[in-house]
Short mmCIF file of C-alpha atoms in Angstrom, two decimals:
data_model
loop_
_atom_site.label_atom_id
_atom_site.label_comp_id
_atom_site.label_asym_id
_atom_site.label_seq_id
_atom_site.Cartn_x
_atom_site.Cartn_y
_atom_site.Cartn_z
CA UNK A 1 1.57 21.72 27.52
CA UNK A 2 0.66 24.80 25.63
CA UNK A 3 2.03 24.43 22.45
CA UNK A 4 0.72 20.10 22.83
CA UNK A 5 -3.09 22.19 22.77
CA UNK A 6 -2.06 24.44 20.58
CA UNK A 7 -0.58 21.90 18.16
CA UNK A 8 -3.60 19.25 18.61
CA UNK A 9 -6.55 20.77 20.33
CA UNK A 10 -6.71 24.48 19.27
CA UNK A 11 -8.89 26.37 21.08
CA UNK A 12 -9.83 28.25 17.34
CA UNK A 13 -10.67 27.21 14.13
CA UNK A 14 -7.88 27.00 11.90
CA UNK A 15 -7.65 29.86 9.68
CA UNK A 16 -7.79 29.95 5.49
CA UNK A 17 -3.91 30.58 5.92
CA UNK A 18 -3.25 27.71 8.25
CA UNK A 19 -5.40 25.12 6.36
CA UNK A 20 -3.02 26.33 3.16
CA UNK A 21 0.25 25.69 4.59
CA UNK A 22 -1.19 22.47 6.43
CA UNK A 23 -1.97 21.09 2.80
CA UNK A 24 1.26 22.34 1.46
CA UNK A 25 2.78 20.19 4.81
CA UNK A 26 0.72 17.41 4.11
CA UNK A 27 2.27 17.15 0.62
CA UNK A 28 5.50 16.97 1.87
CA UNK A 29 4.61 14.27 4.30
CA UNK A 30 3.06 12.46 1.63
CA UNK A 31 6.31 12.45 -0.57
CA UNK A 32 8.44 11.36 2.55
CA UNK A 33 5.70 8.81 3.75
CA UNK A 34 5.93 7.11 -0.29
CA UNK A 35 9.68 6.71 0.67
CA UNK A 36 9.51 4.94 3.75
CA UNK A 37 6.81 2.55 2.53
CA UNK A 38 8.68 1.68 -1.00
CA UNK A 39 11.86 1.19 0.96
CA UNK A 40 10.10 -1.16 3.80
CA UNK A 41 8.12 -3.43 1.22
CA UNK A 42 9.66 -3.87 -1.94
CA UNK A 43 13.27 -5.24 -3.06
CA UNK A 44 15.02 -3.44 -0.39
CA UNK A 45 12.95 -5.62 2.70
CA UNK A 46 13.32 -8.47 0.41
CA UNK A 47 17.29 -8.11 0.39
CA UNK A 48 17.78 -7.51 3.35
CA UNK A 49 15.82 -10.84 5.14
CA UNK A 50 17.64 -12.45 2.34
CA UNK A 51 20.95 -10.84 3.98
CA UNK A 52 19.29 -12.08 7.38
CA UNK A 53 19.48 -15.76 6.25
CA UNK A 54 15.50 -15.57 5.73
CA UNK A 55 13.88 -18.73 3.19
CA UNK A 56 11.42 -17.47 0.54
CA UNK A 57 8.52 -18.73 2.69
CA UNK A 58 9.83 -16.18 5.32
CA UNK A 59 10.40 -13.26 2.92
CA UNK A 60 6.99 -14.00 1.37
CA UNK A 61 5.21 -14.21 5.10
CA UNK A 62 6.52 -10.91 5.94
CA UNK A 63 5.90 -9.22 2.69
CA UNK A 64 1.78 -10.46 3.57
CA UNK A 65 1.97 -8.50 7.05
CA UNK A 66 1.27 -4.83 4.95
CA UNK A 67 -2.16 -6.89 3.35
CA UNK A 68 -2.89 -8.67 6.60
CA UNK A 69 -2.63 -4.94 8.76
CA UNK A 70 -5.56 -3.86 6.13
CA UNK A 71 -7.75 -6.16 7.94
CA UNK A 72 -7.84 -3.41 10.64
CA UNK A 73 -9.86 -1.09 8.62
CA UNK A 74 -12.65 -3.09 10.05
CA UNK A 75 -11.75 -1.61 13.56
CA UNK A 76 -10.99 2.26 11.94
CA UNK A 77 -14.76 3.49 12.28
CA UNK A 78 -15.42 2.73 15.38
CA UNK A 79 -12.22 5.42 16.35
CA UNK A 80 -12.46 7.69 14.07
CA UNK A 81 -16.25 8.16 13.57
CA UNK A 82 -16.26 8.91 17.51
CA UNK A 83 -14.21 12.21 17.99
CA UNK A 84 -13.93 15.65 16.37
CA UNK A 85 -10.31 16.21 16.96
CA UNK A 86 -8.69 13.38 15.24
CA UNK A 87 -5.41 14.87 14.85
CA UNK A 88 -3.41 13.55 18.25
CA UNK A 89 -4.53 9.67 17.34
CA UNK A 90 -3.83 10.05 13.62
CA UNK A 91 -0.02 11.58 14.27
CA UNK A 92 0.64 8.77 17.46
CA UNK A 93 -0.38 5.78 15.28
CA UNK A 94 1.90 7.37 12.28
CA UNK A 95 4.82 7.78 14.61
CA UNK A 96 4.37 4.20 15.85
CA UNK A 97 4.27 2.78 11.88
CA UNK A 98 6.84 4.97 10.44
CA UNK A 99 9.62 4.43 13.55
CA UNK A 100 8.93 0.85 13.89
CA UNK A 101 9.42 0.24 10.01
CA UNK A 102 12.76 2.41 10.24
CA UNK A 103 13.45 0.23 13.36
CA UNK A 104 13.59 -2.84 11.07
CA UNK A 105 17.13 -1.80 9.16
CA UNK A 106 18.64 -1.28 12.61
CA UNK A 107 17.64 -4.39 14.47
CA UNK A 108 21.19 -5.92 13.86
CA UNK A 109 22.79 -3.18 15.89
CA UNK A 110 20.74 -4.59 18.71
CA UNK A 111 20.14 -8.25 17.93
CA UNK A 112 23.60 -9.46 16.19
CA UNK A 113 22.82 -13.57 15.59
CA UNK A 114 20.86 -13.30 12.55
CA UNK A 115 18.31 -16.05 13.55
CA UNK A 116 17.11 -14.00 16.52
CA UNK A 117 17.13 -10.80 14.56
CA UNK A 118 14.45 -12.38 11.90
CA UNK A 119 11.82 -12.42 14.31
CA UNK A 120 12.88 -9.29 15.80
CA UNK A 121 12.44 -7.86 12.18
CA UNK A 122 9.20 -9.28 12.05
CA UNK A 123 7.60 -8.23 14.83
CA UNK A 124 8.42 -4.71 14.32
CA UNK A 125 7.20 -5.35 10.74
CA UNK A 126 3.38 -6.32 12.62
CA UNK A 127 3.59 -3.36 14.67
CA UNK A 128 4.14 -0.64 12.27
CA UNK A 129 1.69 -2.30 9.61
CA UNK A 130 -0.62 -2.98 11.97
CA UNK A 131 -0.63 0.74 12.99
CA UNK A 132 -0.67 1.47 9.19
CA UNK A 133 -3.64 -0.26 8.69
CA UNK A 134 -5.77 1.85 11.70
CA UNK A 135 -4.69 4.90 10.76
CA UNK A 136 -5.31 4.84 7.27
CA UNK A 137 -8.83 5.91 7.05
CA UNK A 138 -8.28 8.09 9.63
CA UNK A 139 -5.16 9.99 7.87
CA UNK A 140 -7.50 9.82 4.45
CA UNK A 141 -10.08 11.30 5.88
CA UNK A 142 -8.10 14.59 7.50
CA UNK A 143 -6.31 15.02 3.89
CA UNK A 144 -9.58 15.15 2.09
CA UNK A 145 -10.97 17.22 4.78
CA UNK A 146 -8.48 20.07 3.88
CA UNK A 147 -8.77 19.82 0.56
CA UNK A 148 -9.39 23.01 -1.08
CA UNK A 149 -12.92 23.05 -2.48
CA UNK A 150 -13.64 23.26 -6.19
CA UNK A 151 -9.84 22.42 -7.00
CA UNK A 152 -9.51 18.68 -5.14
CA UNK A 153 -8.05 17.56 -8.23
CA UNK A 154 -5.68 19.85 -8.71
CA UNK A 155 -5.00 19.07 -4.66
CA UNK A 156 -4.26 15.43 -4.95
CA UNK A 157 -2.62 15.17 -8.52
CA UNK A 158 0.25 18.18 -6.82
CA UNK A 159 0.29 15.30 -3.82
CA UNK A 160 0.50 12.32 -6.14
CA UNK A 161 3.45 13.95 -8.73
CA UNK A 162 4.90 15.34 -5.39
CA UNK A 163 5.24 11.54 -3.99
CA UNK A 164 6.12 9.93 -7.40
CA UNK A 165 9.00 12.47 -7.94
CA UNK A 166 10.64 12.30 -4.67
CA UNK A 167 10.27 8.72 -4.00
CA UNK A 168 11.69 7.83 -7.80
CA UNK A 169 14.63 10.20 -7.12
CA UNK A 170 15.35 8.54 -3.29
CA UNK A 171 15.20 5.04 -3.76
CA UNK A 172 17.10 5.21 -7.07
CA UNK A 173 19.86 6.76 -5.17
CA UNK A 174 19.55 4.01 -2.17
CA UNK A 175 19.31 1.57 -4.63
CA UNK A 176 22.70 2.49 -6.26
CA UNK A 177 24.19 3.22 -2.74
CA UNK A 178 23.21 -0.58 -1.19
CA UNK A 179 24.53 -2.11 -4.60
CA UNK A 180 27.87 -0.44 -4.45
CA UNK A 181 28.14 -1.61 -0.68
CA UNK A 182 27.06 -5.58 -1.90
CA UNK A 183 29.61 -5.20 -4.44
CA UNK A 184 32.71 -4.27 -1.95
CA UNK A 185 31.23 -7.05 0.17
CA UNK A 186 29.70 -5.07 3.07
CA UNK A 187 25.71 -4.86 2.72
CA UNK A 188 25.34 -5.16 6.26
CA UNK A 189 27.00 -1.74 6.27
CA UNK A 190 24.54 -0.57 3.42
CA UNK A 191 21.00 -1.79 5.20
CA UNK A 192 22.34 -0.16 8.13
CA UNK A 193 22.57 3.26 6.32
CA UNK A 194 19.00 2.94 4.98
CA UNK A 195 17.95 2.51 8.57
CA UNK A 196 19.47 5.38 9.38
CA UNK A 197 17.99 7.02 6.38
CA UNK A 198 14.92 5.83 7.13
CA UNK A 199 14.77 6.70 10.56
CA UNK A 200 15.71 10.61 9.69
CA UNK A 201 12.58 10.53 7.30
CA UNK A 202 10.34 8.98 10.26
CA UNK A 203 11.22 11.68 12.16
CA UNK A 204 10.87 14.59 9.30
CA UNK A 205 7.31 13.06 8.63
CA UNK A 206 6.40 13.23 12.21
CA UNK A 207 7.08 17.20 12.53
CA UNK A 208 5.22 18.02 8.84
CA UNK A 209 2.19 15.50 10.60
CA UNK A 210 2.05 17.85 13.85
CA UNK A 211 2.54 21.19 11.74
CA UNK A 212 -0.68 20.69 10.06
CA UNK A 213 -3.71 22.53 11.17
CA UNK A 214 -6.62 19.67 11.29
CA UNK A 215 -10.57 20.88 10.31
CA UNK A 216 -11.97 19.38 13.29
CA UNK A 217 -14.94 16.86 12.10
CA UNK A 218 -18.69 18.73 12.98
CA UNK A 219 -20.55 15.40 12.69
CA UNK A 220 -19.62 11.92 14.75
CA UNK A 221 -21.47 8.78 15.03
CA UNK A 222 -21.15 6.01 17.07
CA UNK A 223 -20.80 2.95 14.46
CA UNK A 224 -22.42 -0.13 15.72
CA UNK A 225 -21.17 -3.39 14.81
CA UNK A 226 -23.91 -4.52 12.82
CA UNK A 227 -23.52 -1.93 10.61
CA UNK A 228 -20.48 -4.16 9.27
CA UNK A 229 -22.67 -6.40 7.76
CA UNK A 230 -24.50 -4.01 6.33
CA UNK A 231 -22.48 -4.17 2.77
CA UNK A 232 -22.84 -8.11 2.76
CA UNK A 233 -26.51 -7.73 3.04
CA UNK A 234 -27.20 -4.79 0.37
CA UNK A 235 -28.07 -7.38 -2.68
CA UNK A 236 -27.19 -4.32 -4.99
CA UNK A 237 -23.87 -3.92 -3.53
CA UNK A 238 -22.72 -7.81 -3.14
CA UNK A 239 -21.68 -8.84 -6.25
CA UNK A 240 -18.78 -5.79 -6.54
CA UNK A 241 -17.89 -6.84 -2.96
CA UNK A 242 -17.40 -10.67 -4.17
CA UNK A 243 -15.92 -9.61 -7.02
CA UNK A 244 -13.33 -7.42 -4.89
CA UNK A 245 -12.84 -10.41 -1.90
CA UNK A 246 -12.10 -12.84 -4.64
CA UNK A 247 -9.55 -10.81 -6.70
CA UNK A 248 -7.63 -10.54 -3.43
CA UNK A 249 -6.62 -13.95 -4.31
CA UNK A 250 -4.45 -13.49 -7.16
CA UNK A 251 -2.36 -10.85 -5.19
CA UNK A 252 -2.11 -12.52 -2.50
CA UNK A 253 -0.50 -15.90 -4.18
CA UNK A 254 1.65 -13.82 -6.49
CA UNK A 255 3.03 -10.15 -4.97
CA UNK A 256 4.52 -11.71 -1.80
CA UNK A 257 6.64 -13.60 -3.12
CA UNK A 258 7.83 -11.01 -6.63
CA UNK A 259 10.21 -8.51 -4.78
CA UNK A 260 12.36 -11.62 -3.57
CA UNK A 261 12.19 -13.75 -6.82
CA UNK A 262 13.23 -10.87 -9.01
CA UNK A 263 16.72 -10.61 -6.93
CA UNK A 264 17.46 -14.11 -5.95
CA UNK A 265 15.61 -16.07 -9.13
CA UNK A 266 15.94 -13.76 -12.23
CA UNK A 267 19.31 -12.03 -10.44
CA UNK A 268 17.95 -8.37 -11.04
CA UNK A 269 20.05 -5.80 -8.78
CA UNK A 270 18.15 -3.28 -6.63
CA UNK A 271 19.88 -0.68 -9.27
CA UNK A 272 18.04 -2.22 -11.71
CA UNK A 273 14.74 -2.46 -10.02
CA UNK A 274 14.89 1.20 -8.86
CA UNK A 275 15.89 2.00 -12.23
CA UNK A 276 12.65 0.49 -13.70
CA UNK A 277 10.59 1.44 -11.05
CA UNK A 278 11.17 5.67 -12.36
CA UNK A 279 9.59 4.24 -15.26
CA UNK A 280 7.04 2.71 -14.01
CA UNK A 281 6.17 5.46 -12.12
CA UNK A 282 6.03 8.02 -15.08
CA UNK A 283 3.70 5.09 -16.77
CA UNK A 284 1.56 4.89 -13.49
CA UNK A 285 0.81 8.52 -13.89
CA UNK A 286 0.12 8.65 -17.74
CA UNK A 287 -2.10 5.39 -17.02
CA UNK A 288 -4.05 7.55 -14.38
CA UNK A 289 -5.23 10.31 -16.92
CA UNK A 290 -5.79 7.57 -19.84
CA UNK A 291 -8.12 5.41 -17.78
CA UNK A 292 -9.37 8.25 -15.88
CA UNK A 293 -10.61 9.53 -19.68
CA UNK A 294 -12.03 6.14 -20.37
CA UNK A 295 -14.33 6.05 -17.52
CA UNK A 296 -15.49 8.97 -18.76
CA UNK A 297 -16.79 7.89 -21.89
CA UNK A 298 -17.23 4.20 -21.02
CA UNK A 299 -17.71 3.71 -17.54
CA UNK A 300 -15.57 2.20 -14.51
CA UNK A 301 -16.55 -1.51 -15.19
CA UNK A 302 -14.74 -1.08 -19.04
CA UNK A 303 -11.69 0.03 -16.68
CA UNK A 304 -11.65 -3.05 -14.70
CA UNK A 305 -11.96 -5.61 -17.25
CA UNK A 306 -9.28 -3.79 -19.14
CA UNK A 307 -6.79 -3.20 -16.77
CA UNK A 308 -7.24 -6.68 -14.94
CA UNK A 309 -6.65 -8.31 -17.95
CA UNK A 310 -3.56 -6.75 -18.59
CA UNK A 311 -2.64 -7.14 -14.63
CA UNK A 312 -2.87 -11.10 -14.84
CA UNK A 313 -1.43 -11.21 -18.21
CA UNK A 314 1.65 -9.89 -16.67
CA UNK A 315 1.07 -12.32 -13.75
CA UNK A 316 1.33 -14.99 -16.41
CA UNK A 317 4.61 -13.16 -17.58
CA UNK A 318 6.12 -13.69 -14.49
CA UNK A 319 5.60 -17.31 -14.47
CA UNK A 320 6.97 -17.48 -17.83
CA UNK A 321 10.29 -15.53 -17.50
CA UNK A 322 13.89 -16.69 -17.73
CA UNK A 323 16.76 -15.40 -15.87
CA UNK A 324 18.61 -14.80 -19.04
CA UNK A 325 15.45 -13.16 -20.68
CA UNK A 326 14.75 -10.84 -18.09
CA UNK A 327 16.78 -7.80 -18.12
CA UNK A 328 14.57 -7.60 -21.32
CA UNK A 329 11.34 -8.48 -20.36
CA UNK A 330 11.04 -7.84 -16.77
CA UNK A 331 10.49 -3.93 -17.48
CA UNK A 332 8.18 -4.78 -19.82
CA UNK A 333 5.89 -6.43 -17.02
CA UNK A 334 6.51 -3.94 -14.19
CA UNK A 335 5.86 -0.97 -16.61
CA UNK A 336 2.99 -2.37 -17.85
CA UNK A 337 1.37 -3.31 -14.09
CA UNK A 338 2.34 -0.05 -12.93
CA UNK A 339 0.46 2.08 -15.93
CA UNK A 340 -2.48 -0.20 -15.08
CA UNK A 341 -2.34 -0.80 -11.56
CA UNK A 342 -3.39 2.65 -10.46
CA UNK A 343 -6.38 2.72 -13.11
CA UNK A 344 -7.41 -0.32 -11.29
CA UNK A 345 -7.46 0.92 -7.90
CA UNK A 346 -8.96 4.56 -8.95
CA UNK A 347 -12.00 2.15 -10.91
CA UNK A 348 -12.73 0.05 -8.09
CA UNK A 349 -12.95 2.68 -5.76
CA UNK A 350 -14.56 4.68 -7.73
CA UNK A 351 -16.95 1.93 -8.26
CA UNK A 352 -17.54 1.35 -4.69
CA UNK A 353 -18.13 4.82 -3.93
CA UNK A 354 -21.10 5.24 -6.61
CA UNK A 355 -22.43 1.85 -5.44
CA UNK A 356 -22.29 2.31 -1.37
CA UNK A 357 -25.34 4.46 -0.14
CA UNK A 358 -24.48 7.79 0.56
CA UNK A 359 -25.00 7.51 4.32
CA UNK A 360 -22.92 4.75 4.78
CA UNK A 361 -19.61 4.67 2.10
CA UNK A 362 -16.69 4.73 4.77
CA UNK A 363 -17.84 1.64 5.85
CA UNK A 364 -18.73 -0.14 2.46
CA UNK A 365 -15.65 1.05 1.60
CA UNK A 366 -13.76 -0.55 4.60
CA UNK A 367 -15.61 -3.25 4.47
CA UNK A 368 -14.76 -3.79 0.87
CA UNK A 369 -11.07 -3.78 1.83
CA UNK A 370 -10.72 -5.14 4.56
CA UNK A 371 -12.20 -8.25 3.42
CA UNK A 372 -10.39 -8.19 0.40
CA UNK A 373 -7.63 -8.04 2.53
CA UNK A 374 -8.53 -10.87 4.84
CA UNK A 375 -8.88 -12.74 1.46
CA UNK A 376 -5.49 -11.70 0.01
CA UNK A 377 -4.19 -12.74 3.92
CA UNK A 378 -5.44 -16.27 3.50
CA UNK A 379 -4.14 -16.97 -0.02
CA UNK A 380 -0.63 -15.95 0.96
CA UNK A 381 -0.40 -18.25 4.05
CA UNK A 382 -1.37 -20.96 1.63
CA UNK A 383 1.14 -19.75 -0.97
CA UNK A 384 3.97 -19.63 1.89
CA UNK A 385 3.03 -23.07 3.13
CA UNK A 386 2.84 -24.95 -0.21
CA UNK A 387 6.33 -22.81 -1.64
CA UNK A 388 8.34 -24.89 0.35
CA UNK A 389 6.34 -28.27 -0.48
CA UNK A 390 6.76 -27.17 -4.54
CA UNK A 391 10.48 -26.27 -3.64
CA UNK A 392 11.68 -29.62 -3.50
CA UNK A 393 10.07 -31.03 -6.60
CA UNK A 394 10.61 -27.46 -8.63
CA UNK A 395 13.01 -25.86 -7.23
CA UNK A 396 13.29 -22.39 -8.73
CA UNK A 397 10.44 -23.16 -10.65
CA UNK A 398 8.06 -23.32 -7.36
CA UNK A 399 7.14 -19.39 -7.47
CA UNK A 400 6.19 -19.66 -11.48
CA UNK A 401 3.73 -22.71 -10.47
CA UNK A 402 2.52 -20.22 -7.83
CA UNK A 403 2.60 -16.81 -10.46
CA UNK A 404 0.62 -19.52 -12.57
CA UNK A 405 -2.65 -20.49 -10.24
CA UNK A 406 -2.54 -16.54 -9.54
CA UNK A 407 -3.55 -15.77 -13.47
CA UNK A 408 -5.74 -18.57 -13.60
CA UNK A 409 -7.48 -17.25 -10.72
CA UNK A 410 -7.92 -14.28 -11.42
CA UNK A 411 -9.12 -14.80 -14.98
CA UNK A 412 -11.62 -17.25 -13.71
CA UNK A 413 -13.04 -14.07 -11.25
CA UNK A 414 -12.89 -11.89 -13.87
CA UNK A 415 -14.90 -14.14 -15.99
CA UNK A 416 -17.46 -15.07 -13.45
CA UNK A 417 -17.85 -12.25 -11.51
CA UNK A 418 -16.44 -8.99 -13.22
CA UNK A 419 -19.57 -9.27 -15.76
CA UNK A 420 -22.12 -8.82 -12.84
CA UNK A 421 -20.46 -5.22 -11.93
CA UNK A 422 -22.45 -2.21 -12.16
CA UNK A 423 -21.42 0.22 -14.87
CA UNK A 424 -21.09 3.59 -13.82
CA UNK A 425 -19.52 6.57 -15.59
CA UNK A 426 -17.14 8.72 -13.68
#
């Protein structure tokens, strides 16, 4: 019980020493955290419900849940905004998303008839991304909150290379490892290492989580839930929250249903993808400092219209690409979406922070995405009920027509809405 009070209720403020190795813990985490979630969302969950017998409806449903646990950022303030120590809730909901994702790769030890183990799969899947979804303001808000002041920057871009680095370097390796066991004909043997994998990472992250030494919050309010609406009714504020609702769309047509085209459509190999995705990565972060420099000199909005432009031209791409043309032009696409995809998200949150009032921006900010995610939610369960419909009339050429309304979409948002976005400099 002692060391329980001493790990999450001190009875002393943390000292300068403590807060230092709790952010040099909490970059760790972070690195082992970007492994588990690029292991349970991308190609790898796709291959393995694939392996399970799953349709592309299915793998696209469950490839949704992530977006649709987003929604619970609604439900965040009223937790978080409530209590000083926020330590004990933050670590219990991480240990309940990481172990239940890592639980996924082992249900087949458990659940051997395939058809049973799909819905096994996927309600572990709602559980940990639900839990995800809670926690992540929560866990946001104690990394910022030891943060060294007057050298954030330098904070977060050590966390960011940190997680880029490791999580390149691990799921290349996996990725190699599963395709070697395909190959000899045994990937049940090869998903079932991952979960094991996975499950040693769950359990590394959990120990870095309780090692570090939380700055209690001084100031808690008691959110009221009006003050949800408040966003919807700020007539400065609405047209960037339309703006972000309605380019949850596009996403949420196209990026289910990617991971599981790319390996059974175009025939990539999770080598392959991993391979690309180190690229992409090393783009990711040189598109971070060149956008970052262009909202300096031209403002956030300039790095929206950009950046979604290029994001739905490669949208397009997809719709457009062969099987035999793509070991050529698929790493065109996922390099390019990857140097612009983080400008995007730094712009609009950017954005959103400069527009929200400064007594209210967790919940704008929530708001914001949760609604984009609810948006996002409702576009993929249309996508994964019209897929099968399109199916039988396309075939293979059902997810293009799909990739296709996504662009269209989006350009048609980005037309209508993105002019009517405020233009602030960063």
């Amino acid at each position: 019980m002692g060391l329980f009070r001493q790990l999450f209720f001190p009875p002393e403020p943390p000292t300068e020493t403590q807060l230092e190795a709790g952010r040099h813990a909490l970059i760790t985490e972070g690195a082992v955290a970007a492994v588990l979630y690029s292991v349970g969302t991308g190609n790898f969950l796709a291959g393995y419900l694939s392996q399970l017998g799953a349709s592309i409806s299915f793998c696209a449903f469950v490839a949704m849940i992530p977006q649709l646990g987003c929604v619970l950022q609604f439900f965040s303030p009223f937790l978080f905004e409530r209590i000083h120590h926020r330590k004990l809730s933050i670590w219990l909901l991480c240990v309940v998303y990481r172990f239940a994702l890592a639980a996924v790769f082992l249900v087949p030890l458990a659940v051997p008839g395939h058809s049973q183990a799909r819905w096994v799969v996927l309600a572990l899947y709602t559980v940990s991304f639900f839990a995800a979804g809670v926690v992540t303001p929560g866990l946001s808000h104690l990394t910022l909150g030891l943060a060294p002041e007057g050298r954030r920057g330098a904070f977060f871009a050590r966390k960011d290379i940190a997680a880029v680095c490791v999580n390149s370097a691990a799921t290349l390796v996996l990725g190699r490892l599963l395709d070697r066991f395909t190959r000899g004909g045994d990937p049940d043997t090869g998903y079932l290492l991952i979960g094991i994998v996975c499950t040693l990472l769950a359990l590394f992250d959990a120990v870095l989580l309780a090692l570090v030494h939380e700055n209690p919050v001084a100031f808690v309010s008691k959110v009221r839930p009006a003050d949800i609406l408040r966003p919807v009714r700020d007539a400065s504020y609405r047209p960037l929250l339309l703006y972000c609702i309605l380019g949850g769309l596009p996403g949420g047509l196209s990026t289910p249903f990617l991971s599981v085209y790319q390996l059974r459509v175009l025939g990539l190999s999770h080598s392959f993808i991993t391979t690309v995705g180190v690229v992409s990565a090393v783009a990711g972060m040189a598109g971070s400092w060149y956008w970052g420099r262009l909202a300096d000199a031209a403002g956030w909005r300039r790095v929206i219209w950009l950046t979604a432009g290029i994001n739905l031209s490669c949208t397009l791409g997809w719709a457009l690409i062969r099987p035999a043309w793509a070991p050529f032009t698929a790493p065109v696409l996922m390099v390019a979406t990857a140097a612009c995809s983080s400008g995007a998200t730094i712009a609009s949150m950017n954005l959103q922070f400069a527009s929200s009032p400064a007594n209210a921006k967790t919940t704008y900010i929530s708001v914001t995405s949760a609604s984009a995610s609810i948006a996002a939610c409702l576009m993929a369960s249309v996508g994964t009920t019209v897929q099968p419909m399109l199916e039988t009339v396309f075939g293979n050429g059902s997810i293009p027509c799909l990739f296709l309304l996504a662009g269209l979409l989006g350009f048609a948002n980005l037309a209508v809405n993105g002019r009517k976005l405020p233009n602030t400099k960063s």
